[in-house]
CSV table of C-alpha atoms in Angstrom, one decimal:
chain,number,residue,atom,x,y,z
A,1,UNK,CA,5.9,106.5,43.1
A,2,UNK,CA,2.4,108.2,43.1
A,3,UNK,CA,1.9,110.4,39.8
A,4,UNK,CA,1.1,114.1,40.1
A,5,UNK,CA,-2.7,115.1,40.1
A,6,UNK,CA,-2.3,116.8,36.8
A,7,UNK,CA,-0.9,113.6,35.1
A,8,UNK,CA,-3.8,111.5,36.1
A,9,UNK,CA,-6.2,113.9,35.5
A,10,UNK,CA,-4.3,113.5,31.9
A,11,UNK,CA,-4.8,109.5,32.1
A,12,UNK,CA,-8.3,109.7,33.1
A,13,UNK,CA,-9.3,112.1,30.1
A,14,UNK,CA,-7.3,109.7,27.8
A,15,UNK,CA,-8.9,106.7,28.7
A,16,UNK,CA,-12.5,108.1,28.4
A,17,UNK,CA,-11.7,109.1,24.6
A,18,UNK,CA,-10.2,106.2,23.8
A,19,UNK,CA,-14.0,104.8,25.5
A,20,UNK,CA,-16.0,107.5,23.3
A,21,UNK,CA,-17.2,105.9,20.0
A,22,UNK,CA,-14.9,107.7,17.0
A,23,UNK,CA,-16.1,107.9,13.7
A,24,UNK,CA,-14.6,104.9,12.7
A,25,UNK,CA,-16.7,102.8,15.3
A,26,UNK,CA,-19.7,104.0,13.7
A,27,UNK,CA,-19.1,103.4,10.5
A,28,UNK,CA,-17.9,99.8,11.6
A,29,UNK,CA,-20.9,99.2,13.7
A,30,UNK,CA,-23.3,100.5,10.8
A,31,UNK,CA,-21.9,98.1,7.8
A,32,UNK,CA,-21.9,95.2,10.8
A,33,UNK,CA,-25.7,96.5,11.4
A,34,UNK,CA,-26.9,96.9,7.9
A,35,UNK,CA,-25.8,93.4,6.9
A,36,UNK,CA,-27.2,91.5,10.2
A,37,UNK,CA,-30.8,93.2,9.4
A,38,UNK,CA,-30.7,92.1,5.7
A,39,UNK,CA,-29.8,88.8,6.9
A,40,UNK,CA,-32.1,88.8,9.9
A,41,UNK,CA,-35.5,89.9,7.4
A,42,UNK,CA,-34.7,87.3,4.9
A,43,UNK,CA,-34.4,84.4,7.8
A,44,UNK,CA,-38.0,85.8,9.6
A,45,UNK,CA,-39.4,86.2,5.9
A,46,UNK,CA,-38.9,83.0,5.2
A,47,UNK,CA,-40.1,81.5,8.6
A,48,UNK,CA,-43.2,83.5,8.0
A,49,UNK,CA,-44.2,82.1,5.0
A,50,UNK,CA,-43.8,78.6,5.8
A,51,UNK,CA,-45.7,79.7,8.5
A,52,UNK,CA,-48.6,80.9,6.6
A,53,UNK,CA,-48.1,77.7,4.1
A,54,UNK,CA,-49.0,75.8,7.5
A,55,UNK,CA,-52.3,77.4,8.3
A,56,UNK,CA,-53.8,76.3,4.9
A,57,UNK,CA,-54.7,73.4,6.4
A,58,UNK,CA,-56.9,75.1,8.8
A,59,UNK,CA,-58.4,77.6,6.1
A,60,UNK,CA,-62.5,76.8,6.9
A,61,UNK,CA,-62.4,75.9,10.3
A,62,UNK,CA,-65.3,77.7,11.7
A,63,UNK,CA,-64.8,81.6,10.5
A,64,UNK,CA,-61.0,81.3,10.3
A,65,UNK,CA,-60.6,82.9,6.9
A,66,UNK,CA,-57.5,83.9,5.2
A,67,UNK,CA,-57.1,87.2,6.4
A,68,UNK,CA,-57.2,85.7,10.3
A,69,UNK,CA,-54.3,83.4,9.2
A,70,UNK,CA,-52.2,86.2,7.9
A,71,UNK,CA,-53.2,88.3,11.2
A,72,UNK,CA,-52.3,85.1,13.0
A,73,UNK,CA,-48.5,85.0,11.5
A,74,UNK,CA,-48.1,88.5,12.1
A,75,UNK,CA,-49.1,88.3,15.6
A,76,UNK,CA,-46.1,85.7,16.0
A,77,UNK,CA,-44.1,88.2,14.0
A,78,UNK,CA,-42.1,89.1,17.4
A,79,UNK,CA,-41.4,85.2,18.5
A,80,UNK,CA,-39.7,84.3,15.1
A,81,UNK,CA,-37.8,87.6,15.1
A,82,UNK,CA,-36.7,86.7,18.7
A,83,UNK,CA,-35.8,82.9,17.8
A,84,UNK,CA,-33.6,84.2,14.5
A,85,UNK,CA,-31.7,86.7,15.9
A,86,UNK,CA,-28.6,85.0,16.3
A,87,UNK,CA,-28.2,83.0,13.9
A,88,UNK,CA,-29.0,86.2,11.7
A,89,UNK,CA,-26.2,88.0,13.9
A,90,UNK,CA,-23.7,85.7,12.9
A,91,UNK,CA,-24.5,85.4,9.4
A,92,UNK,CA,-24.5,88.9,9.0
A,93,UNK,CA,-21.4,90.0,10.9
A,94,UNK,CA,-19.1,87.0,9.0
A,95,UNK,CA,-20.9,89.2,5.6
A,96,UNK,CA,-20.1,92.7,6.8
A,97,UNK,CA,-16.7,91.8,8.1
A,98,UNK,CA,-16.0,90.1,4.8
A,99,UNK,CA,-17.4,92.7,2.9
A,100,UNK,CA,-15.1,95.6,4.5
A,101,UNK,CA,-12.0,93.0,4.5
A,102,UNK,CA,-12.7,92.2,0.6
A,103,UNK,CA,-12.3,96.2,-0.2
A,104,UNK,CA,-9.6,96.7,1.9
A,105,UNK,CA,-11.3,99.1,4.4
A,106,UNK,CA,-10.3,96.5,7.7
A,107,UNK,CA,-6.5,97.1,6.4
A,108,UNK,CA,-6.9,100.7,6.4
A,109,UNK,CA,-8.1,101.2,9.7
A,110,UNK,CA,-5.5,98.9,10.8
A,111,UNK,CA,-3.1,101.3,8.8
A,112,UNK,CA,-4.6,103.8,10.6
A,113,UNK,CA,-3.3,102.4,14.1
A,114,UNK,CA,-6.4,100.8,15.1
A,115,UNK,CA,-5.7,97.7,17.1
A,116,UNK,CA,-7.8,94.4,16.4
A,117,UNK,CA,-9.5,94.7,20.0
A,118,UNK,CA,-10.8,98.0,19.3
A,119,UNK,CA,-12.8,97.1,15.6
A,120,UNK,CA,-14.0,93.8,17.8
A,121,UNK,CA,-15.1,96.1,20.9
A,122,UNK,CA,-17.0,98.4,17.8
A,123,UNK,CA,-18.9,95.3,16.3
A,124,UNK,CA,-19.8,93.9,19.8
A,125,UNK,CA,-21.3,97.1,20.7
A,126,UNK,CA,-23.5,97.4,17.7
A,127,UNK,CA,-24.4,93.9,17.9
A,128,UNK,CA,-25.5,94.7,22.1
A,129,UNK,CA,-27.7,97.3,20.7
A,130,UNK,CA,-30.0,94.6,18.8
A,131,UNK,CA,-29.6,91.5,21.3
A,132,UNK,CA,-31.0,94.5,24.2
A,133,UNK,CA,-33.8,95.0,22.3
A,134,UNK,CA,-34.6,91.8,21.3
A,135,UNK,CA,-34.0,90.4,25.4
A,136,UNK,CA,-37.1,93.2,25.8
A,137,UNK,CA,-39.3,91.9,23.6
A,138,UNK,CA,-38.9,88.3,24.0
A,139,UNK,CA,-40.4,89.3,27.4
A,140,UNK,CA,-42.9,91.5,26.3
A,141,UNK,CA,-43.7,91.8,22.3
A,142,UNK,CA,-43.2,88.1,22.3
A,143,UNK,CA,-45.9,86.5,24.6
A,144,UNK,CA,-48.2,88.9,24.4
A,145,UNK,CA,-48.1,88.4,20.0
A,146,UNK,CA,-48.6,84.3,21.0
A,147,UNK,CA,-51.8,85.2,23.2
A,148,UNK,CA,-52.9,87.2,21.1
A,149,UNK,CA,-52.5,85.0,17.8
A,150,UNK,CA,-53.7,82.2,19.8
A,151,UNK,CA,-56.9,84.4,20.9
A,152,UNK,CA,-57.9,84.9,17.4
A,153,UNK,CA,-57.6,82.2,16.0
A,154,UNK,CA,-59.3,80.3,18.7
A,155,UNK,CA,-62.2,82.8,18.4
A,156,UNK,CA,-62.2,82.6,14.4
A,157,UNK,CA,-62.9,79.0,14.7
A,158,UNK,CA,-65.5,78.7,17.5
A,159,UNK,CA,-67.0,82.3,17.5
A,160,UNK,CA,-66.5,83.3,20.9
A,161,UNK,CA,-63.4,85.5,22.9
A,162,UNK,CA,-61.8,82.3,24.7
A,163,UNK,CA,-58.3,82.1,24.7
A,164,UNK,CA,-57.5,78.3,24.8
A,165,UNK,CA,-59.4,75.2,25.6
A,166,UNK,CA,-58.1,72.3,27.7
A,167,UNK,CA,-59.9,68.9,29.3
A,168,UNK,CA,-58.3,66.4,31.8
A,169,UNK,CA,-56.0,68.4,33.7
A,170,UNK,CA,-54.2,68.2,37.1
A,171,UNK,CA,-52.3,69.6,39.3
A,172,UNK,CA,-50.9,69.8,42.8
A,173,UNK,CA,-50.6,72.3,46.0
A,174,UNK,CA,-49.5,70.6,49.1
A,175,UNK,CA,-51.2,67.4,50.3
A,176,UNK,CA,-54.0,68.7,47.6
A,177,UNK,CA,-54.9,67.3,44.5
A,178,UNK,CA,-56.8,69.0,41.7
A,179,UNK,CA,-58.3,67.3,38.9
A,180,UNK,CA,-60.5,69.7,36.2
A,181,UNK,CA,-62.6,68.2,33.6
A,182,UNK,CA,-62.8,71.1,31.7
A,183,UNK,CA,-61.7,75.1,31.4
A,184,UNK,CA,-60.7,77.7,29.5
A,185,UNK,CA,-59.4,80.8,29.6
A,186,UNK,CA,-61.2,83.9,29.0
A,187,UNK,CA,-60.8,87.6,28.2
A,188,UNK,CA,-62.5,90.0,30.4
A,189,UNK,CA,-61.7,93.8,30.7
A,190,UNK,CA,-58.2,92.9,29.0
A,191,UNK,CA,-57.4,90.5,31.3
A,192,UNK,CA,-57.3,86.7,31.0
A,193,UNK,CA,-59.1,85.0,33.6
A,194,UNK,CA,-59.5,81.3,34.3
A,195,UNK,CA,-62.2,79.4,35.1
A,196,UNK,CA,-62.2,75.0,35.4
A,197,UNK,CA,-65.1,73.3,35.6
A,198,UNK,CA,-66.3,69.7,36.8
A,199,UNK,CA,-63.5,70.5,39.7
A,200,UNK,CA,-62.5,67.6,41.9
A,201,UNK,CA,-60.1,68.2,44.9
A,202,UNK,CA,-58.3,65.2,46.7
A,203,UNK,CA,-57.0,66.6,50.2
A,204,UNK,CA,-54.6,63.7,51.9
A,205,UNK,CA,-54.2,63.6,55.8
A,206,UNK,CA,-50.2,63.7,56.8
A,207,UNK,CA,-50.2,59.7,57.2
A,208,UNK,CA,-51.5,59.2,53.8
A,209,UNK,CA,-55.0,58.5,54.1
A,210,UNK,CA,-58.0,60.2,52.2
A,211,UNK,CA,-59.3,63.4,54.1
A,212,UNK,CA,-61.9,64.8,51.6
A,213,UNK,CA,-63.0,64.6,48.6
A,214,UNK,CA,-64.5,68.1,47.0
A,215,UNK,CA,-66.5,67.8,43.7
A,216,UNK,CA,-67.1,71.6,42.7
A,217,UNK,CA,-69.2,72.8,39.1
A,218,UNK,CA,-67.2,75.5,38.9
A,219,UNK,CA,-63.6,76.9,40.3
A,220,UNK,CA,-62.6,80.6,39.3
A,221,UNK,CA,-59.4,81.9,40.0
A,222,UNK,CA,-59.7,85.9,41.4
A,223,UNK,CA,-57.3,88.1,43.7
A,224,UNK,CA,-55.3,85.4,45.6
A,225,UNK,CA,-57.8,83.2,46.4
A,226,UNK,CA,-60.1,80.7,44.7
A,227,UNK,CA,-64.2,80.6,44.9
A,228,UNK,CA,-65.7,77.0,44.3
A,229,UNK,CA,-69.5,77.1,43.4
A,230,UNK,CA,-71.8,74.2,43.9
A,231,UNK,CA,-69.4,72.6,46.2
A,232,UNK,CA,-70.2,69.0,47.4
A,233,UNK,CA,-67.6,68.0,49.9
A,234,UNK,CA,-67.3,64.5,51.6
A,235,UNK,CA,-65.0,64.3,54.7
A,236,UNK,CA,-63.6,60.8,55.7
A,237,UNK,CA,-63.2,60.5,59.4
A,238,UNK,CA,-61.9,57.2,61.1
A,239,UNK,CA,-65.5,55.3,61.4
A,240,UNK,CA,-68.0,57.7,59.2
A,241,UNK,CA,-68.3,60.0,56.1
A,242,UNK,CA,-70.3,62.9,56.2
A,243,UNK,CA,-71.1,65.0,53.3
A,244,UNK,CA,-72.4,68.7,53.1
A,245,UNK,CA,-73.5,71.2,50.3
A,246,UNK,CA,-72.1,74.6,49.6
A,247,UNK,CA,-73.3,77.1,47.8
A,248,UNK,CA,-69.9,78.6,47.6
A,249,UNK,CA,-66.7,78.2,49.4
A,250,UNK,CA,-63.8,79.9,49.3
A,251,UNK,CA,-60.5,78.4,48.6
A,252,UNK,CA,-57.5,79.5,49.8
A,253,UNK,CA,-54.1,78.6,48.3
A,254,UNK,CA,-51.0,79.6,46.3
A,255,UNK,CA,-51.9,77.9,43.0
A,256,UNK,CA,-51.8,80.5,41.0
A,257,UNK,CA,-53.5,81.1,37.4
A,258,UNK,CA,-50.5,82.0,35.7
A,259,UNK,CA,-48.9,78.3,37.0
A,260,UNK,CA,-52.2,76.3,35.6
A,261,UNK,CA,-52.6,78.6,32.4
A,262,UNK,CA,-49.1,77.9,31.4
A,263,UNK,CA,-50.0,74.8,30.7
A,264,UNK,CA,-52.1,76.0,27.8
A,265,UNK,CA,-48.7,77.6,26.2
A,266,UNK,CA,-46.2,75.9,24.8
A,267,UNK,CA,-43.0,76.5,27.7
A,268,UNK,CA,-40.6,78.2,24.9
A,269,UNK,CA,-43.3,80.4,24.4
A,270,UNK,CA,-43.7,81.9,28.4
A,271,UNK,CA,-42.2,84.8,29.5
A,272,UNK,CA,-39.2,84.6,32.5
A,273,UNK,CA,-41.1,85.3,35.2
A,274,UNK,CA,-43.8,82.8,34.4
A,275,UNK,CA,-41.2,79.9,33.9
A,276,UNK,CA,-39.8,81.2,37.4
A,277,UNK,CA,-43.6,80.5,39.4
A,278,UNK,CA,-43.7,77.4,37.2
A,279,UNK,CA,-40.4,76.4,38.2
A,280,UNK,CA,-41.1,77.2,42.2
A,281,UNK,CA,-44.5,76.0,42.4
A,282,UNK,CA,-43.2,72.7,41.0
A,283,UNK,CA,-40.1,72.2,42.9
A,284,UNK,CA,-42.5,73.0,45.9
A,285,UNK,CA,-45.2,70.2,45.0
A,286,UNK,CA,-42.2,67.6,44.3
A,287,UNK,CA,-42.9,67.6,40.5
A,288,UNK,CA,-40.3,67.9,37.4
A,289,UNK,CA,-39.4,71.0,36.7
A,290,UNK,CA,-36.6,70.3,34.0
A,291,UNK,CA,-38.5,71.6,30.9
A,292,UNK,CA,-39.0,75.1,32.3
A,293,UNK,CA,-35.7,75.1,33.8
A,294,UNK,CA,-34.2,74.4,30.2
A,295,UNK,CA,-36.2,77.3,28.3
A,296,UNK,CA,-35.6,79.8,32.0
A,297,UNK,CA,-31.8,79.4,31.6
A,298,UNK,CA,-32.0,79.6,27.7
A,299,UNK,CA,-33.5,83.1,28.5
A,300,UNK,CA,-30.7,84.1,30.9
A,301,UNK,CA,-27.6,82.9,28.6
A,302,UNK,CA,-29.3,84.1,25.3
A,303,UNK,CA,-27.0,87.4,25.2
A,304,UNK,CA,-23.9,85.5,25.6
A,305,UNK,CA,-24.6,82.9,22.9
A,306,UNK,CA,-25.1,86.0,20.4
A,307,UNK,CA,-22.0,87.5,21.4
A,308,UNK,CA,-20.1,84.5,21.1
A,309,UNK,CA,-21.0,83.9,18.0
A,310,UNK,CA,-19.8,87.2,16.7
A,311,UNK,CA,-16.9,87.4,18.4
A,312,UNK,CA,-15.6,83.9,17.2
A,313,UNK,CA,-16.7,85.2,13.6
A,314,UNK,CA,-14.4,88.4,14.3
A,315,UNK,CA,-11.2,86.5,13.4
A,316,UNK,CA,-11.9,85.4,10.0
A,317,UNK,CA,-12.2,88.9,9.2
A,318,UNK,CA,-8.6,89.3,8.9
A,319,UNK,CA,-8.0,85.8,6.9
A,320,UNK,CA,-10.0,83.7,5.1
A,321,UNK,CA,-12.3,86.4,4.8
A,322,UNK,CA,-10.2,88.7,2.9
A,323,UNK,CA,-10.5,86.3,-0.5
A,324,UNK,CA,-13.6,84.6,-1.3
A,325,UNK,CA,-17.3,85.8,-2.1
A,326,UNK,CA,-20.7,86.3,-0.4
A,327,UNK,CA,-21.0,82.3,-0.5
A,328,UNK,CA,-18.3,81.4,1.5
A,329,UNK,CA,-19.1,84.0,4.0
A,330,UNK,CA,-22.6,83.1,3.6
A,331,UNK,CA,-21.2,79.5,4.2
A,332,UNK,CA,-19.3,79.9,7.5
A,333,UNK,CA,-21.8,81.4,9.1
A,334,UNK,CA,-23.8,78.5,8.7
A,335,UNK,CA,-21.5,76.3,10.0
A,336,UNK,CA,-21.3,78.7,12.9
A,337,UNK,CA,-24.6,79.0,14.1
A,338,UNK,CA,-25.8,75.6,13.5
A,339,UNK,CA,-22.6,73.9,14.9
A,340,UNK,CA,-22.7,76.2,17.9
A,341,UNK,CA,-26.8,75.1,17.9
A,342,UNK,CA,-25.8,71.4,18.1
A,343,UNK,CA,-22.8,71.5,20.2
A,344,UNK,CA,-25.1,74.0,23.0
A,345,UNK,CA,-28.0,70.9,22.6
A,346,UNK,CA,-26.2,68.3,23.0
A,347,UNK,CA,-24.9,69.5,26.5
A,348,UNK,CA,-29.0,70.6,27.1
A,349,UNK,CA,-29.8,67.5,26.7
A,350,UNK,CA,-27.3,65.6,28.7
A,351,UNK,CA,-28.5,67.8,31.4
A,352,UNK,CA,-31.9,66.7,31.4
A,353,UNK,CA,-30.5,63.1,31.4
A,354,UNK,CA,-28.3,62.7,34.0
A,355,UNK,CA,-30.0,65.9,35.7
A,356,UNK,CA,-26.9,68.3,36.1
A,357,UNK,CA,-27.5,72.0,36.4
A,358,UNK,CA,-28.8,73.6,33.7
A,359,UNK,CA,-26.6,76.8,33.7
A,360,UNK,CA,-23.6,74.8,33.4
A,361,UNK,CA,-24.9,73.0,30.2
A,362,UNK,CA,-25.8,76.4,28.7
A,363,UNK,CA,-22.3,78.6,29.6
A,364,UNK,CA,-19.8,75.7,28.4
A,365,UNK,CA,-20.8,75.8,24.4
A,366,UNK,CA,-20.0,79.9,24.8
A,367,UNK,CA,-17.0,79.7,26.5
A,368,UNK,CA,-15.5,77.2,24.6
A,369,UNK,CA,-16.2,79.3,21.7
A,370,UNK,CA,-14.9,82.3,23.3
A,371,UNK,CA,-11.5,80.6,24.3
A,372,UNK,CA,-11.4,79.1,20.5
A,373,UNK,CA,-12.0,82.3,19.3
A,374,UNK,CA,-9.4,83.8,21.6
A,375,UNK,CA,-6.7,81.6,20.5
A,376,UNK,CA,-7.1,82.4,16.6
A,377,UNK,CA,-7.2,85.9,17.4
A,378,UNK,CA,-3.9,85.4,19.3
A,379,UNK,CA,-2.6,83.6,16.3
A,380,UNK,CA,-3.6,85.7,13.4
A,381,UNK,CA,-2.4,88.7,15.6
A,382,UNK,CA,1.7,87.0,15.3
């Protein structure tokens, strides 16, 4: 039997309050807040100093002074923050949960008629606040802090704007094979710009035989294309060789900077969409692709591995939590993050072994805990 319009107008309204945060929900959410950046400043505090103790080493080098090691840790500022986050999420929702369940407060709002669903919804939403901004700048703040950092202190220490060195590297597009001597990669007008020198490229013939051989002094990568300068090419036909000189020649083909400059950057440290051309352009060429599979699906699954976390922390909350001090809190969250760490590595790493898909090594460690947690909140709610 269909209700009137009138009594699901009724319904409707309800359900959006009960959706609207209350004050309760905020106050929740900003204990659950409060603690989790506490926790969170502490963690990337300490990370940056033993950052900084690091760099000592390097105090001397060249120009690199002090000051450009504390502007290189600062730079990275954004990375660590990114990398910290959950376990700081965890460790600071198991201390503002215990905190409001020591004085009572949790047992008044469930005096109050508020189910154990709702506080959990209130502390996942203030939680999704911090993971959405921290998903943004792992893709933005977070590379572009690494480039930077590695830009000054790579221009402290030799005295000119180059953003990385590299010798002896290869690469390959198609039946092509590239080998540089030598490159780097450059600043200019705010952009990075790559340039290889003593270029080789190796072109094979379908049946496996040597085409050509190209020996250029230079190779520069600009809008879609690449121009080879000082190009001495040798072409291998059935009977003969010929060779010719080039001034310049212009190469095209779908290597792309971003794919061969990557390689200058540690993979964890690459933004998504440059571990998804790395991950394309290596598939395509037949090479391994695993490493920037791992860190690509990390990216993807990092807001469910936070909110796992806090959700399995939410049960405690209304038992052990209740007695005990800051250290037991302190110590369960611990145990969370770095048991959830190990369990989630483990499966990464038989992944890579017995090369299974990677998104199925990264969602089981979640949803295990999700179930676990689940269950306990099933049996404290008897």
């Amino acid at each position: 039997m269909a209700l009137p319009a009138r009594w699901q107008a009724v319904a409707a309204a309800g359900a959006r309050m009960r959706l609207m945060p209350r004050l309760h929900d905020v106050y929740v959410g900003q204990v659950v807040l409060v603690t989790v950046l506490l926790t969170w400043a502490v963690l990337v505090g300490l990370d940056v100093v033993m950052a900084l103790s690091g760099e000592i080493g390097d105090l001397g080098q060249g120009n690199y002074t002090f000051g450009h090691a504390v502007a290189w840790v600062l730079y990275t500022v954004p990375r660590r923050a990114y990398v910290m986050f959950p376990t700081a999420a965890v460790i600071g929702a198991l201390m503002g949960l215990g905190q409001l369940a020591a004085s009572s407060e949790l047992t008044a709002l469930r005096a109050l008629g508020l189910s154990r669903r709702r506080l959990s919804i209130s502390v996942a939403a203030a939680l999704a606040i911090l993971t959405g901004l921290m998903v943004v700048s792992g893709e933005t703040l977070g590379p572009w802090g690494q480039r930077q950092a590695d830009m000054l202190k790579t221009a402290a220490r030799t005295g000119d704007v180059v953003l990385d060195r590299y010798a002896g590297m290869w690469a390959r597009e198609g039946n092509t094979f590239l080998y540089a001597q030598s490159g780097e990669e450059r600043e200019q007008d705010g952009k990075p710009s790559l340039q290889l020198r003593d270029v080789r490229l190796y072109e094979l013939a379908d049946d496996g035989r040597l085409a050509s051989i190209a020996h250029a002094a230079t190779a520069e990568h600009l809008d879609g294309y690449w121009l080879l300068k000082n190009v001495r090419r040798t072409t291998f036909n059935e009977r003969s060789a010929t060779q010719k000189q080039i001034l310049g020649e212009r190469w095209e083909s779908k290597l792309d900077a971003a794919v061969l400059s990557s390689g200058l950057t540690r993979v964890r440290n690459l933004p998504t969409r440059e571990l998804s051309q790395n991950i394309e352009y290596r598939k395509r060429n037949g090479l391994d692709a695993r490493e920037y599979e791992d860190q690509y699906w990390g990216r993807w699954f990092y807001p469910l591995n936070v909110l796992a976390l806090c959700l399995a922390a939410i049960p405690f909350a209304f038992g052990s939590l209740r007695s005990g001090g800051m250290g037991k809190r302190l110590f369960l969250g611990i145990v969370f993050a770095v048991g959830f760490w190990a369990l989630q590595t483990m499966f990464v790493r038989m992944a890579g072994a017995f090369r299974m898909d990677y998104r199925l090594a990264y969602a089981i460690p979640p949803i295990l805990l999700m179930v676990v947690s689940w269950l306990m909140f099933r049996q404290r709610s008897r």
